[in-house]
Amino acid sequence: MAHSVTDTEAAHASWTGFPAPRPHSPDQPGGRVPGSGVHARARITAAPGLRGGTTLPELTGDGPLALRRVRADADRAQVCLVGAMAGPLGGDWLRLDVHVETGATLCVTSAAATLALPGTTGEPAHYDVRVAVGDDAELLWLPEPLVSVRGSRLHVTYRVDLAPTARLVFREEQVLGRTGEPPGRLISRLTVLSGGRPLLDQTTDYGPGAPAWDGPAVLAGNRTTGQLLIVAPEFTDTPAEPYVLAPGHATITPLPGPATLTTAIAPHALHLRTLLDKARSRARALHRTR
């Protein structure tokens, strides 16, 4: 099936450094294309309900991107990502589009950790997440950790477009290798715009081939790393102060916008989650965020 490059895909390549995921053939939903891996795409749209709360008018996925509606609070919808098949494997192209319409609240979780696995061709896998959150809307992005398995190569890109009064809680956790094994190569880029203006554009690069990734200036021997980005209008009037959450392991940094960024490293995933949960609790106490 022929495929021409669109303006959107060209823009994607310009800000990620990687080409956009290629669509699979409609007669092969989520199917494996010989020599290139699984091409799969999922979409979530959250909208205000006619009688209050949040509805999910669009919830579609294929391949390894299976989506399940989960019972949630009365004012928000919750979707769980369920691994329908192994992945991402080398050569896979996965894309998730999330749209939270004005006034809606959505929480996205996952049923288990995601394992980045090596493929048979040596190609990297690509996982592209696109998010748009409208005014007075909120997204809580709280999946389980991403585990970089030995021999794997994964490029993850997140693009988040927030309206001026949108709210965001974005947690990213990375585990570099399973117990007793070295990691694969894991490159992750997070780009966030608020009201059309850049709020954060950050790239991390870990694993074999990445310069000094496990040295004293980066992970210092730790094997888990993560970040928690909280965006809330309250930070505009009362900006957060820099705070050392755990010396040598976690800091909270105010961003030049309505946001704070917590960056953490830890020897194992449980310790990392504890640090990020403490940062979230601190933000809730100070600014009444979720």
Coordinates of C-alpha atoms in Angstrom, one line a residue:
M1 CA 0.0 0.0 0.0
A2 CA 1.6 3.3 -1.1
H3 CA 1.9 6.0 1.6
S4 CA 2.8 9.6 1.0
V5 CA 4.4 11.8 3.7
T6 CA 1.9 14.3 5.2
D7 CA 2.6 17.7 6.7
T8 CA 1.9 16.2 10.1
E9 CA 4.5 13.5 9.6
A10 CA 7.0 15.9 8.3
A11 CA 6.5 18.1 11.4
H12 CA 6.8 14.9 13.6
A13 CA 10.2 14.2 12.0
S14 CA 11.4 17.7 12.6
W15 CA 10.7 17.8 16.4
T16 CA 11.5 14.1 17.2
G17 CA 14.3 13.3 14.9
F18 CA 12.5 10.1 14.0
P19 CA 10.0 9.5 11.2
A20 CA 6.3 9.2 12.1
P21 CA 4.9 5.7 12.5
R22 CA 3.8 4.3 9.1
P23 CA 0.1 3.2 9.0
H24 CA -0.6 -0.5 8.5
S25 CA -2.7 -1.8 5.7
P26 CA -6.4 -1.6 6.6
D27 CA -6.8 -5.3 5.7
Q28 CA -4.0 -6.1 8.2
P29 CA -5.1 -4.4 11.4
G30 CA -2.1 -4.6 13.7
G31 CA -0.6 -7.2 11.4
R32 CA 3.1 -7.9 11.2
V33 CA 4.6 -6.6 7.9
P34 CA 7.4 -8.9 6.9
G35 CA 10.8 -7.4 7.9
S36 CA 9.4 -4.3 9.6
G37 CA 7.4 -5.3 12.6
V38 CA 3.9 -4.5 13.9
H39 CA 2.3 -1.2 12.9
A40 CA -0.4 -0.4 15.3
R41 CA -2.4 2.7 16.4
A42 CA -4.8 3.5 19.2
R43 CA -7.0 6.5 20.0
I44 CA -8.6 7.7 23.1
T45 CA -11.0 10.7 23.2
A46 CA -12.5 11.9 26.5
A47 CA -15.4 14.4 26.5
P48 CA -17.7 15.9 29.1
G49 CA -20.9 13.9 29.6
L50 CA -24.3 15.4 29.1
R51 CA -25.2 14.7 32.7
G52 CA -21.8 15.5 34.2
G53 CA -18.6 13.4 34.5
T54 CA -16.6 12.3 31.5
T55 CA -17.4 10.0 28.7
L56 CA -15.2 8.1 26.2
P57 CA -16.7 8.6 22.7
E58 CA -13.6 7.1 21.1
L59 CA -11.7 4.1 22.4
T60 CA -10.0 2.1 19.7
G61 CA -6.8 0.1 19.4
D62 CA -5.1 -2.8 17.7
G63 CA -2.0 -5.0 17.8
P64 CA -0.4 -4.7 21.2
L65 CA -2.3 -1.5 22.0
A66 CA -5.4 -2.8 23.7
L67 CA -7.5 -0.3 25.7
R68 CA -9.9 -1.1 28.5
R69 CA -12.5 1.2 30.1
V70 CA -12.0 1.1 33.9
R71 CA -14.5 2.2 36.6
A72 CA -13.4 5.6 37.9
D73 CA -14.6 8.5 40.0
A74 CA -17.9 10.2 39.0
D75 CA -16.0 13.2 37.5
R76 CA -13.5 11.4 35.4
A77 CA -13.0 8.5 33.0
Q78 CA -10.2 6.0 33.3
V79 CA -8.5 3.8 30.6
C80 CA -6.1 1.0 31.2
L81 CA -3.5 0.0 28.5
V82 CA -3.4 -3.8 28.4
G83 CA -0.6 -5.7 26.6
A84 CA -2.5 -7.8 24.0
M85 CA 0.7 -9.2 22.6
A86 CA 4.5 -8.9 23.3
G87 CA 5.9 -5.6 22.5
P88 CA 7.2 -3.2 21.6
L89 CA 9.7 -5.5 19.7
G90 CA 12.5 -4.3 17.4
G91 CA 11.0 -3.0 14.2
D92 CA 7.5 -2.2 15.7
W93 CA 5.9 1.2 15.1
L94 CA 3.3 2.0 17.7
R95 CA 1.3 5.2 18.1
L96 CA -1.2 6.3 20.7
D97 CA -3.3 9.5 20.3
V98 CA -5.1 10.9 23.4
H99 CA -7.5 13.8 23.2
V100 CA -9.1 15.3 26.4
E101 CA -11.7 17.7 25.3
T102 CA -12.6 21.0 27.2
G103 CA -13.9 20.2 30.7
A104 CA -13.2 16.5 30.6
T105 CA -10.9 14.5 33.0
L106 CA -9.1 11.4 32.0
C107 CA -6.7 9.0 33.8
V108 CA -4.6 6.6 31.7
T109 CA -2.9 3.7 33.5
S110 CA -1.5 0.3 32.4
A111 CA -2.2 -3.2 33.6
A112 CA 1.5 -4.1 34.0
A113 CA 5.0 -2.9 33.1
T114 CA 5.8 -2.6 29.4
L115 CA 8.8 -4.6 28.2
A116 CA 10.9 -3.3 25.3
L117 CA 12.2 -6.5 23.6
P118 CA 14.7 -7.1 20.9
G119 CA 13.5 -8.1 17.5
T120 CA 14.9 -10.4 14.9
T121 CA 16.2 -7.7 12.5
G122 CA 18.1 -5.4 14.8
E123 CA 15.8 -2.5 14.0
P124 CA 14.8 -0.2 16.8
A125 CA 11.1 -0.1 18.0
H126 CA 9.3 3.3 18.0
Y127 CA 6.5 4.3 20.4
D128 CA 4.9 7.6 19.7
V129 CA 2.4 9.2 22.1
R130 CA 0.5 12.3 21.0
V131 CA -1.6 14.2 23.6
A132 CA -4.0 17.2 23.4
V133 CA -5.7 18.6 26.5
G134 CA -8.3 21.3 26.3
D135 CA -9.1 24.2 28.6
D136 CA -10.3 23.3 32.1
A137 CA -9.5 19.7 31.2
E138 CA -7.1 17.3 32.9
L139 CA -5.0 14.3 32.0
L140 CA -3.4 12.0 34.6
W141 CA -0.8 9.8 32.7
L142 CA 0.1 7.1 35.2
P143 CA 1.3 3.9 33.5
E144 CA 3.4 1.3 35.0
P145 CA 7.2 1.4 34.3
L146 CA 8.9 0.7 31.0
V147 CA 11.5 -2.0 31.2
S148 CA 14.4 -1.9 28.8
V149 CA 15.4 -5.6 28.2
R150 CA 18.9 -6.5 27.2
G151 CA 19.4 -6.3 23.4
S152 CA 16.4 -4.1 22.8
R153 CA 16.4 -0.7 21.1
L154 CA 13.4 1.7 21.7
H155 CA 12.7 5.3 20.8
V156 CA 9.8 6.8 22.8
T157 CA 8.4 10.2 21.9
Y158 CA 5.8 12.1 23.8
R159 CA 4.2 15.3 22.4
V160 CA 1.8 17.0 24.8
D161 CA -0.2 20.1 23.7
L162 CA -2.0 21.8 26.6
A163 CA -4.5 24.6 26.5
P164 CA -3.7 27.6 28.8
T165 CA -5.9 26.3 31.6
A166 CA -5.3 22.6 31.1
R167 CA -4.0 20.4 33.9
L168 CA -1.5 17.5 33.6
V169 CA 0.0 14.9 35.8
F170 CA 2.6 13.0 33.7
R171 CA 4.7 10.2 35.3
E172 CA 7.4 8.4 33.4
E173 CA 9.3 5.5 34.9
Q174 CA 12.1 3.6 33.3
V175 CA 13.8 0.4 34.5
L176 CA 17.1 -0.3 32.8
G177 CA 17.3 -4.1 32.5
R178 CA 15.6 -6.9 34.3
T179 CA 17.1 -8.3 37.5
G180 CA 20.7 -9.2 37.0
E181 CA 20.9 -8.2 33.3
P182 CA 22.2 -5.1 31.5
P183 CA 19.7 -2.9 29.7
G184 CA 19.0 -2.3 26.1
R185 CA 19.2 1.2 24.5
L186 CA 16.3 3.5 25.5
I187 CA 15.9 7.0 24.1
S188 CA 12.9 9.0 25.3
R189 CA 11.9 12.5 24.3
L190 CA 9.2 14.5 26.1
T191 CA 8.0 17.7 24.4
V192 CA 5.3 19.8 26.2
L193 CA 3.6 23.0 24.9
S194 CA 1.3 25.1 27.1
G195 CA -0.9 27.6 25.3
G196 CA 1.2 27.0 22.2
R197 CA 4.4 28.0 24.0
P198 CA 7.2 25.5 24.9
L199 CA 7.1 24.4 28.5
L200 CA 9.5 21.4 28.4
D201 CA 11.6 19.7 25.7
Q202 CA 13.8 17.0 27.2
T203 CA 15.6 13.9 25.9
T204 CA 17.1 11.1 27.9
D205 CA 19.4 8.4 26.5
Y206 CA 20.4 5.3 28.4
G207 CA 22.0 2.0 27.7
P208 CA 24.9 0.6 25.5
G209 CA 26.1 3.3 23.2
A210 CA 24.8 6.3 25.2
P211 CA 27.7 8.5 26.5
A212 CA 28.4 8.2 30.2
W213 CA 24.8 7.1 31.0
D214 CA 25.8 5.0 34.0
G215 CA 28.6 7.4 35.2
P216 CA 28.6 9.4 38.4
A217 CA 27.1 12.5 36.7
V218 CA 24.1 10.6 35.3
L219 CA 22.7 7.5 37.0
A220 CA 25.6 6.8 39.3
G221 CA 25.0 3.1 39.3
N222 CA 21.3 3.3 39.8
R223 CA 19.1 1.3 37.4
T224 CA 15.8 3.1 37.5
T225 CA 15.0 6.6 36.6
G226 CA 11.8 8.7 36.2
Q227 CA 10.2 12.0 36.2
L228 CA 6.9 13.6 37.3
L229 CA 5.6 16.6 35.5
I230 CA 2.7 18.5 37.1
V231 CA 1.1 21.4 35.2
A232 CA -1.6 23.4 37.0
P233 CA -2.9 27.0 36.7
E234 CA -2.1 27.5 40.4
F235 CA 1.6 27.6 39.7
T236 CA 1.1 30.8 37.7
D237 CA 0.1 32.8 40.8
T238 CA 2.2 30.8 43.4
P239 CA 5.2 29.3 41.7
A240 CA 6.8 26.3 43.4
E241 CA 10.2 26.6 45.0
P242 CA 13.1 24.3 44.1
Y243 CA 13.2 21.4 46.6
V244 CA 15.6 18.5 47.2
L245 CA 13.2 15.6 47.9
A246 CA 16.0 13.0 48.5
P247 CA 19.7 14.2 48.4
G248 CA 21.4 12.6 45.4
H249 CA 18.2 10.9 44.2
A250 CA 15.3 13.3 43.6
T251 CA 14.7 17.0 43.1
I252 CA 11.7 19.2 42.3
T253 CA 12.3 22.0 39.9
P254 CA 9.9 24.8 39.0
L255 CA 9.6 25.4 35.3
P256 CA 9.2 28.8 33.6
G257 CA 5.5 28.3 33.3
P258 CA 2.6 26.8 35.4
A259 CA 4.6 23.6 36.2
T260 CA 7.1 21.6 38.3
L261 CA 9.3 18.8 37.2
T262 CA 10.5 16.1 39.6
T263 CA 13.5 14.1 38.4
A264 CA 14.5 11.0 40.3
I265 CA 16.9 8.0 40.2
A266 CA 16.8 5.0 42.4
P267 CA 18.3 1.5 42.7
H268 CA 15.0 -0.2 42.1
A269 CA 11.5 0.5 40.9
L270 CA 9.8 0.5 44.3
H271 CA 12.1 3.1 45.6
L272 CA 11.6 5.2 42.4
R273 CA 7.8 5.0 42.8
T274 CA 8.0 6.1 46.4
L275 CA 10.0 9.2 45.5
L276 CA 7.6 10.2 42.7
D277 CA 4.6 9.6 45.0
K278 CA 6.1 11.9 47.6
A279 CA 6.6 14.6 45.0
R280 CA 3.0 14.3 43.9
S281 CA 1.7 14.4 47.5
R282 CA 3.8 17.5 48.1
A283 CA 2.3 19.2 45.0
R284 CA -1.3 18.2 46.1
A285 CA -0.7 19.7 49.6
L286 CA 0.7 23.0 48.3
H287 CA -1.4 23.6 45.3
R288 CA -4.5 21.3 45.5
T289 CA -3.5 19.4 42.4
R290 CA -4.6 15.8 42.0

